[in-house]
Structures are given as structure tokens and as C-alpha cells.
Tab-separated table of C-alpha atoms in Angstrom:
chain	number	residue	atom	x	y	z
A	21	MET	CA	-6.319	-14.339	-9.442
A	22	GLN	CA	-4.086	-15.924	-6.859
A	23	LYS	CA	-5.238	-16.432	-3.258
A	24	LEU	CA	-3.398	-13.956	-1.032
A	25	ASN	CA	-2.441	-13.929	2.623
A	26	PHE	CA	-5.355	-11.632	3.518
A	27	PRO	CA	-8.933	-12.336	4.586
A	28	GLU	CA	-11.335	-12.877	1.672
A	29	TYR	CA	-12.973	-9.710	0.352
A	30	SER	CA	-15.663	-9.091	-2.248
A	31	PHE	CA	-14.780	-7.091	-5.339
A	32	ARG	CA	-16.773	-5.904	-8.345
A	33	PHE	CA	-15.471	-7.089	-11.713
A	34	LYS	CA	-16.321	-6.371	-15.336
A	35	ASN	CA	-14.821	-7.132	-18.717
A	36	SER	CA	-13.837	-4.335	-21.058
A	37	GLU	CA	-11.939	-4.680	-24.338
A	38	ASN	CA	-10.957	-8.266	-23.463
A	39	ARG	CA	-9.485	-7.180	-20.129
A	40	THR	CA	-10.732	-7.921	-16.645
A	41	MET	CA	-11.438	-4.752	-14.695
A	42	VAL	CA	-11.992	-4.423	-10.954
A	43	PHE	CA	-13.614	-1.555	-9.067
A	44	ASP	CA	-11.334	0.441	-6.776
A	45	GLU	CA	-13.481	2.066	-4.107
A	46	ILE	CA	-10.807	4.628	-3.217
A	47	ARG	CA	-10.322	5.872	-6.798
A	48	LYS	CA	-14.053	5.263	-7.476
A	49	LYS	CA	-13.425	3.679	-10.864
A	50	PHE	CA	-12.728	0.387	-12.586
A	51	VAL	CA	-9.038	-0.354	-13.143
A	52	VAL	CA	-7.268	-3.125	-15.057
A	53	LEU	CA	-6.812	-6.177	-12.858
A	54	THR	CA	-3.100	-6.962	-12.691
A	55	PRO	CA	-1.356	-9.081	-10.047
A	56	GLU	CA	-0.029	-5.925	-8.333
A	57	GLU	CA	-3.469	-4.290	-8.459
A	58	TRP	CA	-4.949	-7.425	-6.850
A	59	VAL	CA	-2.512	-6.978	-3.941
A	60	ARG	CA	-3.210	-3.229	-3.707
A	61	LEU	CA	-6.987	-3.783	-3.542
A	62	HIS	CA	-6.540	-6.362	-0.797
A	63	VAL	CA	-4.280	-4.012	1.179
A	64	VAL	CA	-6.912	-1.271	1.043
A	65	GLN	CA	-9.656	-3.650	2.207
A	66	PHE	CA	-7.344	-4.951	4.945
A	67	LEU	CA	-6.757	-1.403	6.216
A	68	LEU	CA	-10.449	-0.488	5.988
A	69	LYS	CA	-12.056	-3.644	7.343
A	70	GLU	CA	-9.516	-5.232	9.691
A	71	HIS	CA	-7.976	-2.055	11.075
A	72	THR	CA	-10.766	0.523	10.593
A	73	TYR	CA	-8.621	3.111	8.858
A	74	PRO	CA	-10.943	5.888	7.604
A	75	LYS	CA	-11.547	5.657	3.841
A	76	GLY	CA	-11.156	9.429	3.489
A	77	LEU	CA	-7.568	9.229	4.759
A	78	ILE	CA	-6.420	6.616	2.218
A	79	ASN	CA	-4.977	7.592	-1.144
A	80	VAL	CA	-4.016	5.199	-3.959
A	81	GLU	CA	-1.656	5.464	-6.949
A	82	LYS	CA	-0.660	9.115	-6.928
A	83	GLN	CA	2.391	10.793	-8.402
A	84	LEU	CA	5.335	11.756	-6.256
A	85	LYS	CA	8.243	14.037	-7.198
A	86	LEU	CA	11.555	12.554	-6.120
A	87	ASN	CA	14.932	13.987	-7.139
A	88	ASN	CA	13.552	15.526	-10.350
A	89	THR	CA	11.819	12.273	-11.319
A	90	THR	CA	8.176	11.316	-11.099
A	91	LYS	CA	7.289	8.134	-9.232
A	92	ARG	CA	3.953	6.616	-8.172
A	93	TYR	CA	3.260	5.351	-4.701
A	94	ASP	CA	0.817	2.484	-4.166
A	95	VAL	CA	-1.060	3.456	-0.997
A	96	VAL	CA	-0.683	6.314	1.460
A	97	VAL	CA	-2.610	6.672	4.702
A	98	TYR	CA	-2.843	10.190	6.120
A	99	ASN	CA	-3.257	11.464	9.652
A	100	LYS	CA	-6.236	13.720	10.301
A	101	ASP	CA	-3.902	16.749	10.187
A	102	GLY	CA	-2.868	15.887	6.604
A	103	SER	CA	0.591	14.527	7.444
A	104	VAL	CA	1.501	11.080	6.131
A	105	PHE	CA	0.886	8.267	8.625
A	106	MET	CA	1.945	5.282	6.497
A	107	ILE	CA	3.188	4.381	3.006
A	108	VAL	CA	2.420	0.962	1.531
A	109	GLU	CA	4.476	-0.531	-1.282
A	110	CYS	CA	2.731	-3.368	-3.127
A	111	LYS	CA	4.367	-5.923	-5.374
A	112	ALA	CA	2.827	-8.737	-7.395
A	113	PRO	CA	2.797	-12.098	-5.582
A	114	SER	CA	5.468	-13.391	-7.975
A	115	VAL	CA	7.860	-10.578	-6.948
A	116	PRO	CA	9.932	-11.441	-3.881
A	117	ILE	CA	10.323	-8.809	-1.168
A	118	THR	CA	14.010	-7.867	-1.148
A	119	GLN	CA	16.261	-5.137	0.164
A	120	HIS	CA	15.602	-3.347	-3.129
A	121	THR	CA	11.901	-3.119	-2.178
A	122	PHE	CA	12.766	-1.576	1.189
A	123	ASP	CA	15.194	0.821	-0.508
A	124	GLN	CA	12.394	1.876	-2.881
A	125	ILE	CA	9.920	2.671	-0.095
A	126	ALA	CA	12.663	4.399	1.921
A	127	ARG	CA	13.340	6.691	-1.093
A	128	TYR	CA	9.627	7.497	-1.320
A	129	ASN	CA	9.657	8.273	2.366
A	130	LEU	CA	12.334	10.925	1.866
A	131	ALA	CA	9.594	12.958	0.172
A	132	LEU	CA	6.575	11.802	2.212
A	133	ASP	CA	8.037	11.599	5.740
A	134	ALA	CA	5.729	8.796	6.907
A	135	GLN	CA	5.846	7.451	10.431
A	136	TYR	CA	5.211	3.855	9.268
A	137	LEU	CA	5.940	1.698	6.221
A	138	MET	CA	4.284	-1.468	4.938
A	139	VAL	CA	5.731	-3.683	2.210
A	140	THR	CA	3.763	-6.603	0.793
A	141	ASN	CA	3.503	-8.910	-2.191
A	142	GLY	CA	0.187	-10.225	-0.882
A	143	LEU	CA	1.853	-13.318	0.521
A	144	GLU	CA	4.416	-11.737	2.842
A	145	HIS	CA	3.752	-8.516	4.785
A	146	TYR	CA	6.330	-6.370	6.555
A	147	PHE	CA	5.504	-3.459	8.861
A	148	CYS	CA	8.079	-0.915	10.003
A	149	GLN	CA	8.193	2.162	12.191
A	150	MET	CA	10.617	4.885	11.214
A	151	ASP	CA	13.419	5.786	13.605
A	152	PHE	CA	14.319	9.133	12.079
A	153	GLU	CA	16.945	9.942	14.709
A	154	ASN	CA	19.003	6.849	13.850
A	155	ARG	CA	18.002	6.848	10.155
A	156	ARG	CA	16.607	3.321	10.166
A	157	TYR	CA	13.332	1.422	10.444
A	158	VAL	CA	12.228	-0.946	13.185
A	159	PHE	CA	10.187	-3.993	12.201
A	160	LEU	CA	6.791	-4.433	13.846
A	161	LYS	CA	4.655	-7.577	14.223
A	162	ASN	CA	1.512	-6.010	12.768
A	163	VAL	CA	0.117	-2.993	10.974
A	164	PRO	CA	0.166	0.097	13.206
A	165	ASN	CA	-3.101	1.312	14.697
A	166	PRO	CA	-3.979	4.794	13.403
A	167	ASN	CA	-6.149	5.490	16.456
A	168	LYS	CA	-3.262	5.519	18.921
């Protein structure tokens, strides 16, 4: 897989039915290794190891009801009270981050009401804080600290 703009992390791999599988420690199972999954796994390790987000407050690849349709978010980080702290939208490294990507995560946030957003393709990372009063997001230099 492609080298990403994250620190190097160790992952467990196996082959199954001619497909490479990688262990996801949040879902506690092996999943098919795709370029987007590679980014998602790195994001989770980045949040756990570089920013000490608690593993128990991170959720990966769950369904979300949005305007009578079912979508799947990539990563959600919760606050200790169960509210959503941050949503992360992951794209494959070959997928450029565009306004469409920000529109997608903003739609998800209509249902999740997160304080922060992160968008990444593994090469470029964008961090935003929601300004609900003015209905916009403010770009940040780094991932928000959940301990503040």
C-alpha cells in the first residue's frame, strides 16, 4: 500500500480468498484492505497514538440515517457523555479532497452534530471546528485535543 502522510504504524495482515486482509482494532476483526481502508486505519492509529483519544470513544464504519437514506460514516469520536466530538471522512489517496468532500461530511454532521470535522485522503488532512451560529466551519491547523 501507498506511504501516507502519517507516522508509520504496525498492522496485522493475512490473506483470505486471494485478498489481503488487515486487522481493525476498533471493529476487532480483519477487513479487506482497500486504499480507503488503509487511510481509515492510519487515522485511527493517529488519533490513538499521537493524540491519545480513548479507544472506547472511537467508532468506525457505522450506518447513519440521513434524509430517508442510509449512509456510512468512516470514523466518529465521541465525548464521554456520548455526544459526538468529531467526524472523520476518509478518502483513498487517489481521491482529491474537494468541496464535494466537505459537503458530504457537512451532510453527515446534520445528523451527528459534531463539534469538529476531519477530512483526509491520507496525504492531505483538513481539520475544522463547527461554527453552528454562522452555519460554517473554521479551519484549524491540527486535530483538536479531546482533553480540553
